[in-house]
Coordinates of C-alpha atoms in Angstrom, one line a residue:
X1 CA 4.3 32.7 -0.9
X2 CA 1.2 33.5 1.1
X3 CA 1.6 32.1 4.6
X4 CA -2.1 32.8 5.1
X5 CA -3.0 30.5 2.2
X6 CA -0.7 27.8 3.6
X7 CA -2.2 28.0 7.0
X8 CA -5.7 27.7 5.6
X9 CA -4.7 24.7 3.4
X10 CA -3.2 22.9 6.4
X11 CA -6.4 23.6 8.4
X12 CA -8.5 22.2 5.6
X13 CA -6.5 19.0 5.4
X14 CA -6.6 18.6 9.2
X15 CA -10.3 19.2 9.3
X16 CA -10.8 16.5 6.7
X17 CA -8.8 14.1 8.9
X18 CA -11.0 14.9 11.9
X19 CA -14.1 14.1 9.8
X20 CA -12.8 10.6 9.0
X21 CA -12.9 8.0 11.7
X22 CA -9.9 5.7 11.9
X23 CA -10.0 2.6 9.7
X24 CA -11.3 -0.7 11.3
X25 CA -9.2 -3.6 12.5
X26 CA -10.9 -6.8 11.7
X27 CA -9.9 -10.0 13.5
X28 CA -9.9 -13.3 11.7
X29 CA -9.1 -16.7 13.3
X30 CA -7.9 -19.5 11.0
X31 CA -8.6 -23.1 12.2
X32 CA -5.1 -24.3 11.2
X33 CA -3.5 -21.8 13.6
X34 CA -5.1 -22.1 17.1
X35 CA -3.6 -19.5 19.5
X36 CA -2.7 -17.1 16.6
X37 CA -5.1 -14.4 15.6
X38 CA -4.8 -12.5 12.4
X39 CA -6.0 -8.9 12.1
X40 CA -6.7 -7.0 8.9
X41 CA -6.6 -3.2 9.0
X42 CA -9.2 -2.1 6.5
X43 CA -7.7 0.8 4.6
X44 CA -10.4 0.6 2.0
X45 CA -12.7 2.6 4.3
X46 CA -10.8 5.8 3.8
X47 CA -12.8 8.5 1.9
X48 CA -10.9 7.7 -1.4
X49 CA -11.0 4.0 -0.8
X50 CA -7.4 2.9 -0.2
X51 CA -4.3 3.0 1.9
X52 CA -3.0 5.7 -0.4
X53 CA -5.3 8.2 1.3
X54 CA -2.9 8.3 4.2
X55 CA 0.1 8.8 1.9
X56 CA -1.6 11.6 -0.2
X57 CA -2.5 13.5 3.0
X58 CA 1.0 13.2 4.3
X59 CA 2.5 14.3 0.9
X60 CA 0.3 17.3 0.8
X61 CA 1.1 18.4 4.3
X62 CA 4.8 17.8 3.7
X63 CA 4.8 19.9 0.5
X64 CA 2.8 22.7 2.2
X65 CA 5.0 22.9 5.2
X66 CA 8.2 22.8 3.0
X67 CA 6.9 25.7 1.0
X68 CA 6.4 23.7 -2.2
X69 CA 2.7 24.4 -3.0
X70 CA 1.3 27.7 -4.1
X71 CA -2.2 28.9 -4.4
X72 CA -3.6 28.1 -7.8
X73 CA -0.5 26.3 -9.0
X74 CA -1.0 22.7 -10.3
X75 CA 0.1 19.6 -8.6
X76 CA 1.5 16.8 -10.8
X77 CA 2.0 13.2 -9.8
X78 CA 3.5 10.1 -11.6
X79 CA 0.8 7.5 -10.8
X80 CA -1.9 5.5 -12.5
X81 CA -3.3 4.0 -9.4
X82 CA -4.8 4.8 -6.0
X83 CA -2.2 7.5 -5.1
X84 CA -3.4 9.6 -8.0
X85 CA -7.0 9.2 -7.0
X86 CA -6.3 10.3 -3.4
X87 CA -4.1 13.2 -4.5
X88 CA -6.8 14.4 -6.8
X89 CA -9.2 14.4 -3.8
X90 CA -6.8 16.6 -1.7
X91 CA -6.0 18.9 -4.6
X92 CA -9.7 19.5 -5.0
X93 CA -10.1 20.3 -1.3
X94 CA -7.4 23.0 -1.7
X95 CA -8.7 24.3 -5.0
X96 CA -5.6 23.2 -6.9
X97 CA -5.4 21.8 -10.4
X98 CA -4.2 18.2 -10.4
X99 CA -2.6 16.3 -13.3
X100 CA -1.8 12.5 -13.1
X101 CA 0.9 11.4 -15.5
X102 CA 0.1 7.8 -16.5
X103 CA 0.9 5.1 -19.0
X104 CA -1.4 5.2 -22.0
X105 CA -2.5 1.6 -21.1
X106 CA -4.2 2.8 -17.8
X107 CA -7.7 1.5 -17.5
X108 CA -10.6 3.8 -18.2
X109 CA -12.0 3.0 -14.7
X110 CA -8.9 4.5 -13.0
X111 CA -9.1 7.6 -15.3
X112 CA -12.7 8.0 -14.4
X113 CA -11.9 7.9 -10.7
X114 CA -9.3 10.6 -11.1
X115 CA -11.6 12.7 -13.2
X116 CA -14.3 12.3 -10.6
X117 CA -12.2 14.3 -8.1
X118 CA -11.5 17.0 -10.7
X119 CA -8.1 15.7 -11.8
X120 CA -6.7 15.6 -15.3
X121 CA -5.0 12.6 -16.9
X122 CA -1.9 13.0 -19.0
X123 CA -1.1 9.8 -20.9
X124 CA 2.4 8.8 -22.1
X125 CA 3.3 5.8 -24.3
X126 CA 6.4 4.8 -22.4
X127 CA 5.6 3.8 -18.8
X128 CA 9.2 4.6 -17.7
X129 CA 8.7 8.2 -18.9
X130 CA 6.1 9.1 -16.3
X131 CA 8.8 10.5 -14.0
X132 CA 10.6 12.8 -16.5
X133 CA 7.3 13.9 -18.0
X134 CA 5.9 14.8 -14.6
X135 CA 9.0 16.9 -13.9
X136 CA 8.7 18.5 -17.3
X137 CA 5.1 19.4 -16.8
X138 CA 5.8 20.9 -13.4
X139 CA 8.5 23.1 -14.8
X140 CA 6.4 24.1 -17.8
X141 CA 3.3 24.9 -15.8
X142 CA 4.9 26.4 -12.7
X143 CA 3.6 23.6 -10.6
X144 CA 4.9 21.0 -8.2
X145 CA 5.8 17.4 -8.9
X146 CA 4.7 15.5 -5.8
X147 CA 7.0 12.5 -6.5
X148 CA 5.5 9.9 -4.2
X149 CA 8.3 7.4 -4.8
X150 CA 10.9 9.8 -3.4
X151 CA 9.0 11.4 -0.6
X152 CA 6.7 8.7 0.8
X153 CA 9.2 7.5 3.5
X154 CA 9.9 11.1 4.7
X155 CA 6.5 12.7 4.5
X156 CA 5.0 10.7 7.3
X157 CA 5.9 11.4 10.9
X158 CA 7.0 7.9 11.9
X159 CA 7.2 8.6 15.6
X160 CA 3.5 9.2 16.1
X161 CA 0.8 11.8 14.9
X162 CA -1.6 9.0 14.2
X163 CA 0.4 7.3 11.5
X164 CA -0.7 3.8 10.5
X165 CA 1.7 2.1 13.0
X166 CA 0.5 4.1 16.0
X167 CA -3.1 3.4 15.0
X168 CA -2.5 -0.3 14.8
X169 CA -1.0 -0.5 18.3
X170 CA -3.7 1.7 19.8
X171 CA -6.4 -0.5 18.3
X172 CA -4.6 -3.7 19.5
X173 CA -4.2 -2.4 23.1
X174 CA -7.1 -4.4 24.5
X175 CA -6.6 -7.5 22.5
X176 CA -5.4 -10.8 24.1
X177 CA -2.0 -10.3 22.4
X178 CA -1.7 -6.5 22.1
X179 CA 1.9 -6.5 20.7
X180 CA 1.8 -8.2 17.3
X181 CA 4.4 -10.8 16.7
X182 CA 4.5 -9.7 13.1
X183 CA 3.2 -6.8 11.0
X184 CA 2.9 -7.8 7.3
X185 CA 2.6 -5.4 4.4
X186 CA 3.5 -5.2 0.7
X187 CA 5.6 -2.3 -0.7
X188 CA 4.2 0.1 -3.3
X189 CA 6.5 3.1 -2.7
X190 CA 7.9 1.4 0.5
X191 CA 6.7 4.4 2.6
X192 CA 4.2 2.4 4.8
X193 CA 6.8 -0.2 5.6
X194 CA 9.3 2.4 6.4
X195 CA 6.9 4.1 8.8
X196 CA 6.0 0.8 10.5
X197 CA 9.6 -0.4 10.8
X198 CA 10.8 2.8 12.3
X199 CA 7.9 3.1 14.7
X200 CA 8.4 -0.4 16.0
X201 CA 12.1 0.4 16.7
X202 CA 11.3 3.8 18.3
X203 CA 8.7 2.2 20.6
X204 CA 11.0 -0.7 21.4
X205 CA 8.4 -3.3 20.4
X206 CA 9.4 -6.9 19.8
X207 CA 7.2 -7.0 16.7
X208 CA 8.9 -8.2 13.5
X209 CA 8.1 -6.6 10.1
X210 CA 7.6 -8.8 7.0
X211 CA 7.5 -7.3 3.5
X212 CA 5.7 -9.3 0.8
X213 CA 6.8 -8.5 -2.7
X214 CA 4.8 -9.5 -5.9
X215 CA 6.4 -11.5 -8.7
X216 CA 7.3 -8.7 -11.0
X217 CA 9.1 -6.4 -8.6
X218 CA 12.7 -5.6 -7.6
X219 CA 12.3 -4.9 -3.9
X220 CA 12.8 -8.5 -2.8
X221 CA 16.0 -8.8 -5.0
X222 CA 17.3 -5.5 -3.5
X223 CA 16.7 -6.7 0.0
X224 CA 18.4 -10.1 -0.7
X225 CA 21.3 -9.0 -2.8
X226 CA 21.8 -5.3 -1.9
X227 CA 22.0 -4.2 -5.6
X228 CA 20.0 -0.9 -5.9
X229 CA 20.6 -0.8 -9.7
X230 CA 18.4 -3.9 -10.3
X231 CA 15.6 -3.3 -12.8
X232 CA 12.8 -5.1 -14.6
X233 CA 11.5 -4.5 -18.1
X234 CA 7.9 -4.8 -17.1
X235 CA 5.7 -3.6 -14.3
X236 CA 3.9 -5.5 -11.5
X237 CA 0.9 -7.6 -12.3
X238 CA -0.6 -6.8 -8.8
X239 CA -1.9 -3.2 -8.9
X240 CA -0.7 -0.9 -6.2
X241 CA 2.4 -2.9 -5.1
X242 CA 5.8 -3.8 -6.7
X243 CA 8.1 -1.7 -8.8
X244 CA 10.4 -2.3 -11.8
X245 CA 13.2 -0.3 -10.1
X246 CA 14.3 0.4 -6.6
X247 CA 12.6 3.5 -5.2
X248 CA 14.1 5.9 -2.7
X249 CA 11.3 5.3 -0.2
X250 CA 12.0 1.6 0.1
X251 CA 14.1 1.2 3.3
X252 CA 15.2 -2.5 3.6
X253 CA 17.1 -1.9 6.9
X254 CA 13.9 -1.5 8.9
X255 CA 12.6 -4.9 7.7
X256 CA 13.1 -8.3 9.4
X257 CA 12.2 -10.5 6.5
X258 CA 10.8 -10.6 3.0
X259 CA 8.7 -13.0 0.9
X260 CA 8.3 -13.2 -2.8
X261 CA 4.9 -14.2 -4.1
X262 CA 3.9 -15.3 -7.7
X263 CA 1.0 -13.3 -9.1
X264 CA -1.3 -16.4 -9.5
X265 CA -0.9 -17.1 -5.8
X266 CA -1.7 -13.5 -4.8
X267 CA -4.9 -13.7 -6.9
X268 CA -5.9 -17.1 -5.4
X269 CA -5.4 -15.8 -1.9
X270 CA -7.4 -12.7 -2.7
X271 CA -10.4 -14.8 -3.8
X272 CA -10.0 -17.0 -0.6
X273 CA -9.9 -13.9 1.6
X274 CA -12.8 -12.3 -0.1
X275 CA -14.9 -15.5 0.7
X276 CA -13.8 -15.5 4.3
X277 CA -14.6 -11.7 4.8
X278 CA -17.8 -11.8 2.7
X279 CA -16.7 -8.9 0.4
X280 CA -14.2 -8.3 -2.3
X281 CA -10.7 -7.2 -1.5
X282 CA -7.8 -6.1 -3.8
X283 CA -5.1 -8.4 -5.0
X284 CA -2.4 -6.8 -2.7
X285 CA -4.5 -8.0 0.2
X286 CA -4.1 -11.5 -1.2
X287 CA -0.4 -11.0 -1.3
X288 CA -0.5 -9.8 2.3
X289 CA -2.5 -12.9 3.4
X290 CA 0.2 -15.2 2.1
X291 CA 2.7 -13.3 4.1
X292 CA 0.5 -13.7 7.2
X293 CA 0.2 -17.5 6.6
X294 CA 4.0 -17.7 6.2
X295 CA 4.6 -15.8 9.5
X296 CA 1.9 -17.9 11.2
X297 CA 3.7 -21.2 10.1
X298 CA 6.9 -20.0 11.7
X299 CA 5.2 -19.0 14.9
X300 CA 3.5 -22.3 15.1
X301 CA 6.7 -24.2 14.4
X302 CA 8.3 -22.3 17.3
X303 CA 5.4 -23.1 19.6
X304 CA 4.5 -19.4 19.8
X305 CA 1.1 -17.9 20.2
X306 CA 0.1 -14.3 19.5
X307 CA -1.2 -11.9 16.9
X308 CA -0.3 -10.9 13.3
X309 CA -1.5 -7.7 11.7
X310 CA -1.7 -6.9 8.0
X311 CA -3.5 -4.5 5.7
X312 CA -6.6 -4.6 3.4
X313 CA -5.1 -2.0 1.0
X314 CA -8.2 -1.3 -1.1
X315 CA -11.5 -2.7 -2.2
X316 CA -11.9 -5.4 -4.7
X317 CA -14.7 -3.4 -6.4
X318 CA -12.0 -1.5 -8.3
X319 CA -11.1 -4.8 -10.0
X320 CA -14.6 -6.1 -10.9
X321 CA -13.6 -6.1 -14.6
X322 CA -10.2 -7.7 -14.1
X323 CA -9.3 -9.8 -11.1
X324 CA -12.9 -10.8 -10.4
X325 CA -13.9 -11.5 -14.0
X326 CA -13.5 -15.1 -15.1
X327 CA -13.0 -14.1 -18.8
X328 CA -10.2 -11.7 -17.9
X329 CA -8.5 -14.3 -15.7
X330 CA -8.7 -16.9 -18.5
X331 CA -7.3 -14.5 -21.0
X332 CA -4.3 -13.8 -18.8
X333 CA -3.7 -17.6 -18.4
X334 CA -4.7 -17.9 -14.7
X335 CA -6.3 -21.1 -13.4
X336 CA -6.9 -20.1 -9.8
X337 CA -9.3 -22.8 -8.5
X338 CA -6.5 -25.4 -7.6
X339 CA -4.4 -22.6 -6.0
X340 CA -7.3 -21.3 -4.0
X341 CA -8.0 -24.8 -2.7
X342 CA -4.3 -25.0 -1.5
X343 CA -4.6 -21.6 0.2
X344 CA -7.7 -22.8 2.0
X345 CA -6.0 -26.1 3.0
X346 CA -3.1 -24.2 4.5
X347 CA -5.3 -21.8 6.4
X348 CA -7.9 -24.2 7.6
X349 CA -6.3 -27.7 7.7
X350 CA -2.6 -26.9 8.3
X351 CA -1.5 -28.3 4.9
X352 CA 1.4 -25.9 4.8
X353 CA 2.3 -23.3 2.2
X354 CA 3.7 -24.6 -1.1
X355 CA 7.5 -25.0 -1.2
X356 CA 7.7 -22.5 -4.0
X357 CA 6.6 -19.8 -1.5
X358 CA 8.5 -21.0 1.5
X359 CA 11.7 -21.0 -0.6
X360 CA 11.4 -17.3 -1.2
X361 CA 11.5 -16.3 2.4
X362 CA 14.7 -14.4 3.4

């Protein structure tokens, strides 16, 4: 392996990082929770438009520094979502071929985004086969299977080096409540939550970490019951988060609590949050908002003031033809208006979260 090429590749990625200013932290006060300020870290402002830009950068650096990538050799990833888009971007920076192994049902919009950055899309009929097919392609082509679901939690330096947790605390340093009472996030691979949970403990902060899992995902069940073999026959209805099986990068021991959220409520909260911010956000941001409201209720009940930080994982423009299209929502059986009104009542009038959500806190 050429150490010179590796050194150049690392320098290219680090230069790209220097060109990209850190993502914004947006405060939002909700009338029902005086004395508690919510902050939304806008990860959609990354060059590739999502939180997964951080993960892709870390995965490439991890692979380079572990001697896994070679000049001209292809990079393969099992992903149909934002991770594949971001990895295609970094592969193009390094002049490496990139192949995303995806279910055949992946939307043309996602395929187009991957193609835009020079990636290829390899479609398989069985969604569960994306892992084995990625490994097969890597062996056949002499490439490297990036395997985000295994390496996400170890690829990021959780102690510092401008990981997302360090960034949050630096940006919060001049706020009225600089140490958040809660940081709320939803697991895709679990790597971001692992980084946040470890950093909080390493820095000895009092912050608690809440993970919010979508309806069709096993992370909550694993956290509650400890059964790592639990699986589901279908994938998550909220793109970017939730998994049908427990992934290696999900580390429940660094979490303080979890919340399970039905998909319809995630979408309703997404639409409410989009109205409050004046722009579209992704459905995982709606999931996160419900976690923020649940944490705020507990703080309020305890007479506690302070801050809560969560993530805007990606832009809602990616879902213009699905989550933001009335015909699509109707076809999926969603009637969001009453639920959105309840989210608004909770956030603005103190009506309280529905019992169906409160009951899933553990």
